[in-house]
Amino acid sequence: VIDLTQVTIRAAADLIVKRKLSAVELVSAVLDRIEETESLVHAYARVDAEGALAAARRADGERPRGPLHGIPFAVKDVLATADLPTECGCRALEGNRPARDATAVASLKAAGAILLGKHVTSELVCGVNEPVTRNAWNLAHYPGGSSAGGGVSVAVGSSLAALGTDAGGSVRKPASLNGVVGLKATHGLIPREGVLPPSGSLDHVGTFARTVEDTELLLAALAAPVDSEGPLEGMRLGTCRAYYHADVDSWVVDACEAALVELRRLGATIIDVEVPALALAVPAGVTIFIAEAGADMRCLLAERAAEIGGETRRALELGLLLPAVWVDAAQRARALLRREMAQTFRDARLDALVAPTLALTSMPLAQMSPDVHLARYMSLTMPANLTGQPSLSVPCGLSPEGLPIGLQIVGRPFDEATTLQIGRRFQEATDWHTRRPALPAVADLA
Amino acid sequence: MQAREIEQLAELAGIRPPEGDLALLADALATHAKLVAPLLDARLCGERSALDLDPRFA
């Protein structure tokens, strides 16, 4: 018996094509799972059960269009949807109904996938969300960044796939913290049309799924098919321990080192590299993000400030007050990082850089201090936002507390094929991606 | 910076932060000044600015 809430897209697609599973059965099972889990994890801002079931009935009446036919997915509430409000977690946008779907949403629907609803986002991608989204592996712990709803939902089985956005790690972070696969493709490869623009130059639409193979199916519909077949023999993978293993929890370093051993066993050559400008990634990324978010939201801020939460409002206001010299220095640091990264890939003939996704595993929400911990949570993901390189997070271990650890594979620009190839071979050789959280029953929490 | 200066700067940017935000924004700017210090120390004046967003490696 297959658990339809934990089935992969590939496995579900095979059953749908063979008519052994209907889209209505699959969507119904996932809607039931949403019912069971939402009061625990709060991953959704809005669920459209009626619309999803109607779409599933239509899908069952058609010839399957491809592997996403009948597959239920959900999207972060910053991606425009014509049939559902797009409120970005903000009272000022309550009832906002875009005229059409964001291009990425439309692409998945055109491939036959079925929209379940909108995942929670932190307010305008800058603030907080209430009630707070919970980590799938420990409800008292941090679930990840502004796209946490997608990572949590795919982990607990309340969607098979999700779309989020990633301007500093907001897809890869919840993917890593909730034990699922997150992809931020090369900047601009997945169209951003129809996405709330908090920081256009850093932001990317990204995917959540349970396996790299499923991620590849999503990317084929969102951008273009890639070929991730082929072994790792002859591949050259860089590791930059001076940055990516410094100020990192010991169990995260251990899991990453074990992954490097596995990748070497699979035929890859591991090469130590240094990229000094990585040290500037957090100040540069945070400065550019805040400045661009403030500029993008200036009109909303000027006209409807009272309907924006205090924390979000102040972050946006701060963006409009930063001295130009700071923003300019951040852009120059970004140029330096891109130049050094390109030089490193060329000189060492790298196929990808391999590193931990995050410096730490999920911590208790009650112990978090935004000033201290948010910078640590983005220190290893922000570099790929600044350079625009593809970056994939795959599960690679568990902490002593049993919380997921992610391995980050950063590829050459527009070389998603190699990036996914490395992730797929790693998943074929390990079973970290098959581990699932055991949620307590609601009654047990009472 | 003092709250009054923040208010004037915000006005020039076309926004009017609530009274209660002004002191918090002054603190936030001071905190951000510490964050960006390494960028200024890095002496990047000769570096090209990254306004070209083409992610391909040159």
Short mmCIF file of C-alpha atoms in Angstrom, two decimals, chain A:
data_model
loop_
_atom_site.label_atom_id
_atom_site.label_comp_id
_atom_site.label_asym_id
_atom_site.label_seq_id
_atom_site.Cartn_x
_atom_site.Cartn_y
_atom_site.Cartn_z
CA VAL A 1 0.00 0.00 0.00
CA ILE A 2 1.44 3.36 -1.02
CA ASP A 3 1.19 6.29 1.36
CA LEU A 4 -0.15 8.92 -1.03
CA THR A 5 0.98 11.72 1.25
CA GLN A 6 4.62 10.64 1.03
CA VAL A 7 4.71 9.35 -2.53
CA THR A 8 7.22 10.94 -4.92
CA ILE A 9 6.04 12.76 -8.02
CA ARG A 10 7.74 10.12 -10.18
CA ALA A 11 5.97 7.22 -8.43
CA ALA A 12 2.59 8.98 -8.46
CA ALA A 13 3.00 9.88 -12.13
CA ASP A 14 3.69 6.25 -13.03
CA LEU A 15 0.51 5.17 -11.23
CA ILE A 16 -1.55 7.92 -12.88
CA VAL A 17 -0.29 7.05 -16.37
CA LYS A 18 -1.17 3.38 -15.77
CA ARG A 19 -4.60 4.45 -14.47
CA LYS A 20 -3.87 2.75 -11.14
CA LEU A 21 -4.32 6.06 -9.34
CA SER A 22 -6.65 8.91 -10.16
CA ALA A 23 -5.88 12.58 -9.64
CA VAL A 24 -9.00 12.78 -7.45
CA GLU A 25 -7.67 10.02 -5.16
CA LEU A 26 -4.28 11.68 -4.89
CA VAL A 27 -5.62 15.20 -4.32
CA SER A 28 -8.18 13.91 -1.79
CA ALA A 29 -5.46 12.11 0.20
CA VAL A 30 -3.32 15.24 0.31
CA LEU A 31 -6.30 17.43 1.28
CA ASP A 32 -6.99 15.01 4.15
CA ARG A 33 -3.36 15.35 5.19
CA ILE A 34 -3.69 19.15 5.18
CA GLU A 35 -6.69 18.73 7.51
CA GLU A 36 -4.60 16.53 9.85
CA THR A 37 -1.49 18.67 9.93
CA GLU A 38 -2.44 22.32 9.56
CA SER A 39 -3.33 22.95 13.17
CA LEU A 40 0.15 21.62 14.05
CA VAL A 41 2.41 23.21 11.45
CA HIS A 42 0.48 26.12 9.88
CA ALA A 43 2.06 25.81 6.42
CA TYR A 44 -0.90 27.19 4.46
CA ALA A 45 -2.32 30.70 4.23
CA ARG A 46 -5.24 29.44 2.13
CA VAL A 47 -6.43 26.06 0.84
CA ASP A 48 -8.71 25.74 -2.17
CA ALA A 49 -10.09 22.24 -1.68
CA GLU A 50 -13.04 22.75 -3.98
CA GLY A 51 -10.94 24.19 -6.81
CA ALA A 52 -8.31 21.46 -6.43
CA LEU A 53 -10.89 18.66 -6.56
CA ALA A 54 -12.58 20.24 -9.60
CA ALA A 55 -9.19 20.45 -11.35
CA ALA A 56 -8.48 16.83 -10.39
CA ARG A 57 -11.78 15.68 -11.91
CA ARG A 58 -10.91 17.51 -15.12
CA ALA A 59 -7.43 15.94 -15.12
CA ASP A 60 -8.92 12.48 -14.76
CA GLY A 61 -10.97 13.13 -17.88
CA GLU A 62 -7.90 13.96 -19.98
CA ARG A 63 -5.02 11.97 -21.40
CA PRO A 64 -2.02 12.52 -19.08
CA ARG A 65 -0.01 15.49 -20.33
CA GLY A 66 3.24 14.36 -18.68
CA PRO A 67 4.72 13.43 -15.31
CA LEU A 68 3.11 16.38 -13.48
CA HIS A 69 -0.40 15.47 -14.61
CA GLY A 70 -2.65 15.30 -11.53
CA ILE A 71 0.20 16.14 -9.11
CA PRO A 72 -0.94 18.43 -6.25
CA PHE A 73 1.29 21.41 -5.45
CA ALA A 74 1.08 24.70 -3.57
CA VAL A 75 2.87 28.03 -3.86
CA LYS A 76 4.13 30.70 -1.52
CA ASP A 77 1.62 33.51 -1.23
CA VAL A 78 3.90 35.96 -3.07
CA LEU A 79 3.30 34.21 -6.41
CA ALA A 80 0.28 35.61 -8.21
CA THR A 81 -2.72 33.33 -8.66
CA ALA A 82 -5.79 34.34 -10.64
CA ASP A 83 -8.19 32.06 -8.75
CA LEU A 84 -6.99 32.82 -5.22
CA PRO A 85 -6.04 36.04 -3.44
CA THR A 86 -2.34 36.90 -3.29
CA GLU A 87 -1.84 38.74 -0.04
CA CYS A 88 1.88 38.31 0.71
CA GLY A 89 1.05 37.87 4.40
CA CYS A 90 0.18 41.57 4.61
CA ARG A 91 -3.05 43.27 5.68
CA ALA A 92 -2.39 46.07 3.16
CA LEU A 93 -2.84 43.49 0.37
CA GLU A 94 -5.91 41.75 1.80
CA GLY A 95 -8.17 40.52 -0.99
CA ASN A 96 -5.59 41.35 -3.69
CA ARG A 97 -6.67 39.39 -6.80
CA PRO A 98 -4.10 39.39 -9.61
CA ALA A 99 -5.50 39.20 -13.13
CA ARG A 100 -3.43 36.15 -14.01
CA ASP A 101 -1.19 33.48 -12.58
CA ALA A 102 2.53 34.06 -12.16
CA THR A 103 4.37 32.47 -15.09
CA ALA A 104 5.80 29.72 -12.87
CA VAL A 105 2.34 28.83 -11.53
CA ALA A 106 0.89 28.85 -15.04
CA SER A 107 3.71 26.58 -16.25
CA LEU A 108 3.00 23.93 -13.61
CA LYS A 109 -0.74 24.10 -14.28
CA ALA A 110 -0.12 23.80 -18.04
CA ALA A 111 1.84 20.62 -17.31
CA GLY A 112 -1.25 19.23 -15.55
CA ALA A 113 -0.31 19.91 -11.92
CA ILE A 114 -3.09 20.87 -9.52
CA LEU A 115 -2.91 23.93 -7.28
CA LEU A 116 -3.95 23.13 -3.71
CA GLY A 117 -3.53 26.59 -2.22
CA LYS A 118 -1.10 29.22 -1.02
CA HIS A 119 1.66 28.59 1.48
CA VAL A 120 2.34 30.99 4.29
CA THR A 121 4.94 33.70 3.74
CA SER A 122 6.45 36.06 6.23
CA GLU A 123 4.91 39.48 5.68
CA LEU A 124 6.15 40.98 2.37
CA VAL A 125 9.00 38.45 2.70
CA CYS A 126 10.63 40.72 5.32
CA GLY A 127 8.66 40.31 8.52
CA VAL A 128 7.04 37.54 10.49
CA ASN A 129 3.92 35.44 10.08
CA GLU A 130 1.23 34.75 12.67
CA PRO A 131 0.51 32.11 13.75
CA VAL A 132 4.08 31.05 13.23
CA THR A 133 4.87 28.12 10.93
CA ARG A 134 6.40 25.13 12.76
CA ASN A 135 9.33 22.91 11.85
CA ALA A 136 8.11 19.53 10.63
CA TRP A 137 10.59 17.63 12.81
CA ASN A 138 10.09 19.52 16.04
CA LEU A 139 7.14 21.85 16.42
CA ALA A 140 8.99 24.09 18.88
CA HIS A 141 11.77 24.73 16.37
CA TYR A 142 12.48 27.24 13.57
CA PRO A 143 11.09 26.09 10.20
CA GLY A 144 13.28 28.23 7.92
CA GLY A 145 12.91 31.48 6.01
CA SER A 146 10.06 33.25 4.34
CA SER A 147 9.18 30.19 2.21
CA ALA A 148 8.97 27.88 5.25
CA GLY A 149 5.41 26.82 4.38
CA GLY A 150 6.69 25.01 1.27
CA GLY A 151 9.46 23.10 3.03
CA VAL A 152 7.27 22.12 5.98
CA SER A 153 4.36 21.10 3.76
CA VAL A 154 6.41 18.83 1.47
CA ALA A 155 8.01 17.26 4.58
CA VAL A 156 4.72 16.48 6.35
CA GLY A 157 2.94 15.34 3.19
CA SER A 158 0.47 18.21 2.78
CA SER A 159 1.80 18.81 -0.77
CA LEU A 160 3.96 16.80 -3.16
CA ALA A 161 5.74 19.86 -4.48
CA ALA A 162 5.87 23.58 -3.83
CA LEU A 163 7.16 26.84 -5.22
CA GLY A 164 8.84 29.44 -3.04
CA THR A 165 11.17 32.37 -3.52
CA ASP A 166 14.79 32.65 -2.47
CA ALA A 167 16.55 36.02 -2.13
CA GLY A 168 19.02 34.94 0.56
CA GLY A 169 18.26 31.27 1.08
CA SER A 170 14.51 31.24 1.67
CA VAL A 171 13.98 28.07 -0.36
CA ARG A 172 17.16 26.18 0.52
CA LYS A 173 16.89 27.04 4.22
CA PRO A 174 13.47 25.47 4.90
CA ALA A 175 14.43 22.62 2.57
CA SER A 176 17.49 21.92 4.70
CA LEU A 177 15.73 22.40 8.05
CA ASN A 178 12.80 20.15 7.11
CA GLY A 179 14.69 17.39 5.29
CA VAL A 180 13.48 17.93 1.71
CA VAL A 181 15.08 19.00 -1.57
CA GLY A 182 15.19 22.70 -2.48
CA LEU A 183 16.44 24.19 -5.74
CA LYS A 184 17.28 27.79 -6.52
CA ALA A 185 18.04 27.68 -10.24
CA THR A 186 20.31 30.17 -12.02
CA HIS A 187 19.03 33.73 -11.61
CA GLY A 188 16.23 34.33 -14.09
CA LEU A 189 16.01 30.75 -15.41
CA ILE A 190 12.63 30.23 -13.73
CA PRO A 191 10.65 33.35 -14.69
CA ARG A 192 9.87 35.78 -11.87
CA GLU A 193 7.00 37.43 -13.71
CA GLY A 194 4.07 37.67 -11.31
CA VAL A 195 6.17 37.44 -8.14
CA LEU A 196 6.14 40.11 -5.46
CA PRO A 197 9.53 41.76 -5.90
CA PRO A 198 11.26 42.12 -2.53
CA SER A 199 14.72 42.17 -4.13
CA GLY A 200 14.64 41.59 -7.84
CA SER A 201 18.36 41.23 -8.30
CA LEU A 202 18.77 38.62 -5.55
CA ASP A 203 15.43 36.86 -5.74
CA HIS A 204 14.73 33.57 -7.50
CA VAL A 205 11.68 31.33 -7.80
CA GLY A 206 12.63 27.96 -6.33
CA THR A 207 11.19 24.48 -5.90
CA PHE A 208 10.56 22.06 -3.06
CA ALA A 209 10.24 18.32 -3.62
CA ARG A 210 11.16 15.06 -1.86
CA THR A 211 13.80 13.94 -4.35
CA VAL A 212 16.18 15.45 -6.89
CA GLU A 213 14.46 13.40 -9.58
CA ASP A 214 11.16 15.11 -8.71
CA THR A 215 12.95 18.47 -8.75
CA GLU A 216 14.10 17.71 -12.27
CA LEU A 217 10.49 17.04 -13.33
CA LEU A 218 9.43 20.39 -11.90
CA LEU A 219 12.31 22.24 -13.56
CA ALA A 220 11.42 20.70 -16.93
CA ALA A 221 7.98 22.32 -16.70
CA LEU A 222 9.21 25.61 -15.21
CA ALA A 223 12.17 26.22 -17.52
CA ALA A 224 13.52 23.44 -19.73
CA PRO A 225 14.29 19.73 -19.44
CA VAL A 226 17.77 18.87 -18.21
CA ASP A 227 19.67 15.62 -18.52
CA SER A 228 21.05 14.56 -15.14
CA GLU A 229 21.98 11.01 -16.15
CA GLY A 230 25.59 9.96 -16.03
CA PRO A 231 28.06 9.02 -13.31
CA LEU A 232 30.22 11.27 -11.15
CA GLU A 233 33.49 9.77 -12.44
CA GLY A 234 35.73 12.57 -13.64
CA MET A 235 33.76 15.30 -11.92
CA ARG A 236 35.69 17.95 -10.00
CA LEU A 237 33.94 19.23 -6.90
CA GLY A 238 35.30 22.15 -4.90
CA THR A 239 35.14 22.54 -1.15
CA CYS A 240 35.90 25.89 0.46
CA ARG A 241 36.34 24.91 4.11
CA ALA A 242 37.80 28.29 5.10
CA TYR A 243 34.35 29.82 4.66
CA TYR A 244 31.75 27.08 4.46
CA HIS A 245 33.04 25.06 7.43
CA ALA A 246 33.92 28.01 9.70
CA ASP A 247 31.46 29.06 12.43
CA VAL A 248 29.45 25.96 11.56
CA ASP A 249 28.02 23.45 14.05
CA SER A 250 30.30 20.40 14.38
CA TRP A 251 27.60 17.89 13.39
CA VAL A 252 26.92 19.90 10.25
CA VAL A 253 30.62 19.82 9.32
CA ASP A 254 30.72 16.07 10.07
CA ALA A 255 27.70 15.40 7.85
CA CYS A 256 29.22 17.45 5.03
CA GLU A 257 32.57 15.70 5.33
CA ALA A 258 30.78 12.33 5.21
CA ALA A 259 28.98 13.48 2.08
CA LEU A 260 32.31 14.46 0.50
CA VAL A 261 33.62 10.96 1.27
CA GLU A 262 30.55 9.49 -0.42
CA LEU A 263 30.93 11.74 -3.48
CA ARG A 264 34.59 10.73 -3.73
CA ARG A 265 33.57 7.06 -3.51
CA LEU A 266 31.17 7.70 -6.39
CA GLY A 267 34.09 8.87 -8.53
CA ALA A 268 34.31 12.62 -8.01
CA THR A 269 37.58 14.39 -7.23
CA ILE A 270 37.37 16.78 -4.28
CA ILE A 271 39.45 19.94 -4.58
CA ASP A 272 40.13 22.49 -1.85
CA VAL A 273 39.59 26.06 -3.03
CA GLU A 274 39.56 29.51 -1.49
CA VAL A 275 37.24 32.40 -2.34
CA PRO A 276 38.17 35.27 0.02
CA ALA A 277 35.31 37.57 -1.01
CA LEU A 278 32.82 35.09 0.50
CA ALA A 279 33.54 36.90 3.78
CA LEU A 280 31.65 39.91 2.36
CA ALA A 281 28.58 37.93 1.28
CA VAL A 282 26.33 38.58 4.29
CA PRO A 283 26.87 42.35 4.60
CA ALA A 284 26.61 42.78 0.83
CA GLY A 285 23.53 40.57 0.46
CA VAL A 286 21.64 42.01 3.42
CA THR A 287 22.34 45.57 2.31
CA ILE A 288 21.22 44.98 -1.28
CA PHE A 289 18.14 43.06 -0.09
CA ILE A 290 17.00 45.77 2.31
CA ALA A 291 17.67 48.59 -0.17
CA GLU A 292 15.81 46.87 -3.02
CA ALA A 293 12.90 45.78 -0.80
CA GLY A 294 12.49 49.33 0.51
CA ALA A 295 12.57 50.79 -3.00
CA ASP A 296 10.10 48.19 -4.31
CA MET A 297 7.66 48.81 -1.47
CA ARG A 298 8.07 52.58 -1.19
CA CYS A 299 4.63 53.43 -2.61
CA LEU A 300 2.89 50.86 -0.40
CA LEU A 301 4.83 52.19 2.55
CA ALA A 302 3.93 55.81 1.73
CA GLU A 303 0.23 55.06 1.25
CA ARG A 304 -0.67 52.16 3.59
CA ALA A 305 1.97 52.06 6.32
CA ALA A 306 -0.65 51.54 9.04
CA GLU A 307 -1.61 48.19 7.48
CA ILE A 308 1.95 46.83 7.52
CA GLY A 309 3.27 45.11 10.64
CA GLY A 310 5.82 47.07 12.70
CA GLU A 311 8.79 44.75 12.09
CA THR A 312 8.19 44.62 8.32
CA ARG A 313 7.52 48.34 8.11
CA ARG A 314 10.75 49.23 9.89
CA ALA A 315 12.79 46.87 7.67
CA LEU A 316 11.37 48.57 4.58
CA GLU A 317 11.84 52.05 6.04
CA LEU A 318 15.44 51.17 6.86
CA GLY A 319 15.95 50.20 3.22
CA LEU A 320 15.00 53.72 2.14
CA LEU A 321 17.36 55.34 4.63
CA LEU A 322 20.59 53.46 3.83
CA PRO A 323 23.36 55.80 2.62
CA ALA A 324 24.10 55.32 -1.08
CA VAL A 325 27.73 54.58 -0.29
CA TRP A 326 26.70 51.44 1.64
CA VAL A 327 24.56 50.13 -1.21
CA ASP A 328 27.27 50.94 -3.73
CA ALA A 329 29.91 49.17 -1.62
CA ALA A 330 27.60 46.15 -1.44
CA GLN A 331 27.25 46.07 -5.23
CA ARG A 332 31.02 46.29 -5.64
CA ALA A 333 31.52 43.45 -3.14
CA ARG A 334 29.03 41.45 -5.16
CA ALA A 335 31.02 42.08 -8.36
CA LEU A 336 34.20 41.03 -6.58
CA LEU A 337 32.59 37.81 -5.32
CA ARG A 338 31.28 36.95 -8.79
CA ARG A 339 34.71 37.57 -10.30
CA GLU A 340 36.50 35.45 -7.68
CA MET A 341 33.93 32.67 -7.96
CA ALA A 342 34.20 32.56 -11.76
CA GLN A 343 37.99 32.57 -11.52
CA THR A 344 37.93 29.73 -8.99
CA PHE A 345 35.65 27.59 -11.15
CA ARG A 346 37.88 28.24 -14.17
CA ASP A 347 41.25 27.74 -12.45
CA ALA A 348 40.25 24.57 -10.59
CA ARG A 349 38.07 23.37 -13.50
CA LEU A 350 35.20 22.81 -11.09
CA ASP A 351 31.87 21.25 -11.98
CA ALA A 352 30.36 22.45 -8.68
CA LEU A 353 31.10 23.63 -5.19
CA VAL A 354 29.87 21.40 -2.35
CA ALA A 355 29.15 22.78 1.13
CA PRO A 356 26.69 22.64 4.01
CA THR A 357 23.45 24.43 3.14
CA LEU A 358 23.30 26.06 6.57
CA ALA A 359 25.74 26.68 9.39
CA LEU A 360 23.35 25.24 11.96
CA THR A 361 20.35 22.98 12.29
CA SER A 362 16.94 24.14 13.43
CA MET A 363 16.95 25.82 16.83
CA PRO A 364 14.10 26.40 19.30
CA LEU A 365 12.03 29.42 18.25
CA ALA A 366 12.06 30.63 21.84
CA GLN A 367 15.86 30.90 21.80
CA MET A 368 16.16 32.76 18.52
CA SER A 369 17.52 36.28 18.39
CA PRO A 370 17.05 37.76 14.90
CA ASP A 371 20.16 39.96 15.14
CA VAL A 372 22.40 37.02 15.99
CA HIS A 373 20.90 33.99 14.31
CA LEU A 374 19.41 35.22 11.03
CA ALA A 375 22.86 36.19 9.70
CA ARG A 376 24.17 32.72 10.59
CA TYR A 377 21.16 31.11 8.90
CA MET A 378 21.92 32.91 5.62
CA SER A 379 25.72 32.98 5.67
CA LEU A 380 26.14 29.89 3.47
CA THR A 381 23.16 30.42 1.15
CA MET A 382 23.56 34.14 0.36
CA PRO A 383 26.68 33.73 -1.83
CA ALA A 384 24.71 31.95 -4.58
CA ASN A 385 22.08 34.72 -4.52
CA LEU A 386 24.82 37.27 -5.11
CA THR A 387 26.47 35.28 -7.91
CA GLY A 388 23.20 33.96 -9.38
CA GLN A 389 24.55 30.39 -9.57
CA PRO A 390 22.22 27.37 -9.31
CA SER A 391 22.15 25.93 -5.82
CA LEU A 392 20.54 22.70 -4.69
CA SER A 393 19.99 21.55 -1.11
CA VAL A 394 19.64 17.82 -0.45
CA PRO A 395 19.30 16.05 2.91
CA CYS A 396 22.65 14.61 4.05
CA GLY A 397 22.30 13.78 7.73
CA LEU A 398 20.64 14.31 11.09
CA SER A 399 21.88 16.26 14.11
CA PRO A 400 22.27 14.59 17.53
CA GLU A 401 18.76 15.91 18.25
CA GLY A 402 17.47 14.16 15.12
CA LEU A 403 17.04 17.33 13.05
CA PRO A 404 17.82 17.39 9.31
CA ILE A 405 21.07 18.67 7.80
CA GLY A 406 21.35 19.80 4.18
CA LEU A 407 24.15 19.52 1.64
CA GLN A 408 24.42 22.39 -0.81
CA ILE A 409 25.59 21.86 -4.39
CA VAL A 410 26.42 25.14 -6.15
CA GLY A 411 26.84 24.74 -9.89
CA ARG A 412 28.05 26.77 -12.84
CA PRO A 413 25.52 29.33 -14.13
CA PHE A 414 22.87 27.64 -16.29
CA ASP A 415 24.38 24.22 -15.59
CA GLU A 416 21.41 22.85 -13.65
CA ALA A 417 22.03 19.49 -15.37
CA THR A 418 25.34 18.89 -13.57
CA THR A 419 24.04 20.34 -10.30
CA LEU A 420 21.09 17.94 -10.33
CA GLN A 421 23.26 15.06 -11.57
CA ILE A 422 25.44 15.33 -8.47
CA GLY A 423 22.36 15.50 -6.23
CA ARG A 424 20.73 12.51 -7.92
CA ARG A 425 23.79 10.27 -7.69
CA PHE A 426 24.15 11.26 -4.02
CA GLN A 427 20.51 10.35 -3.33
CA GLU A 428 20.85 7.04 -5.16
CA ALA A 429 23.76 6.18 -2.85
CA THR A 430 22.24 7.40 0.44
CA ASP A 431 18.86 7.27 2.16
CA TRP A 432 18.73 10.60 4.01
CA HIS A 433 15.98 11.87 1.70
CA THR A 434 13.73 8.96 2.66
CA ARG A 435 13.62 9.93 6.38
CA ARG A 436 10.34 11.56 7.37
CA PRO A 437 9.30 13.42 10.51
CA ALA A 438 6.85 11.81 12.90
CA LEU A 439 4.34 14.49 13.85
CA PRO A 440 2.57 14.19 17.17
CA ALA A 441 -1.21 13.83 16.99
CA VAL A 442 -3.10 17.01 17.81
CA ALA A 443 -4.70 15.23 20.78
CA ASP A 444 -1.24 14.48 22.23
CA LEU A 445 -0.48 18.19 22.42
CA ALA A 446 -3.62 19.07 24.34
#
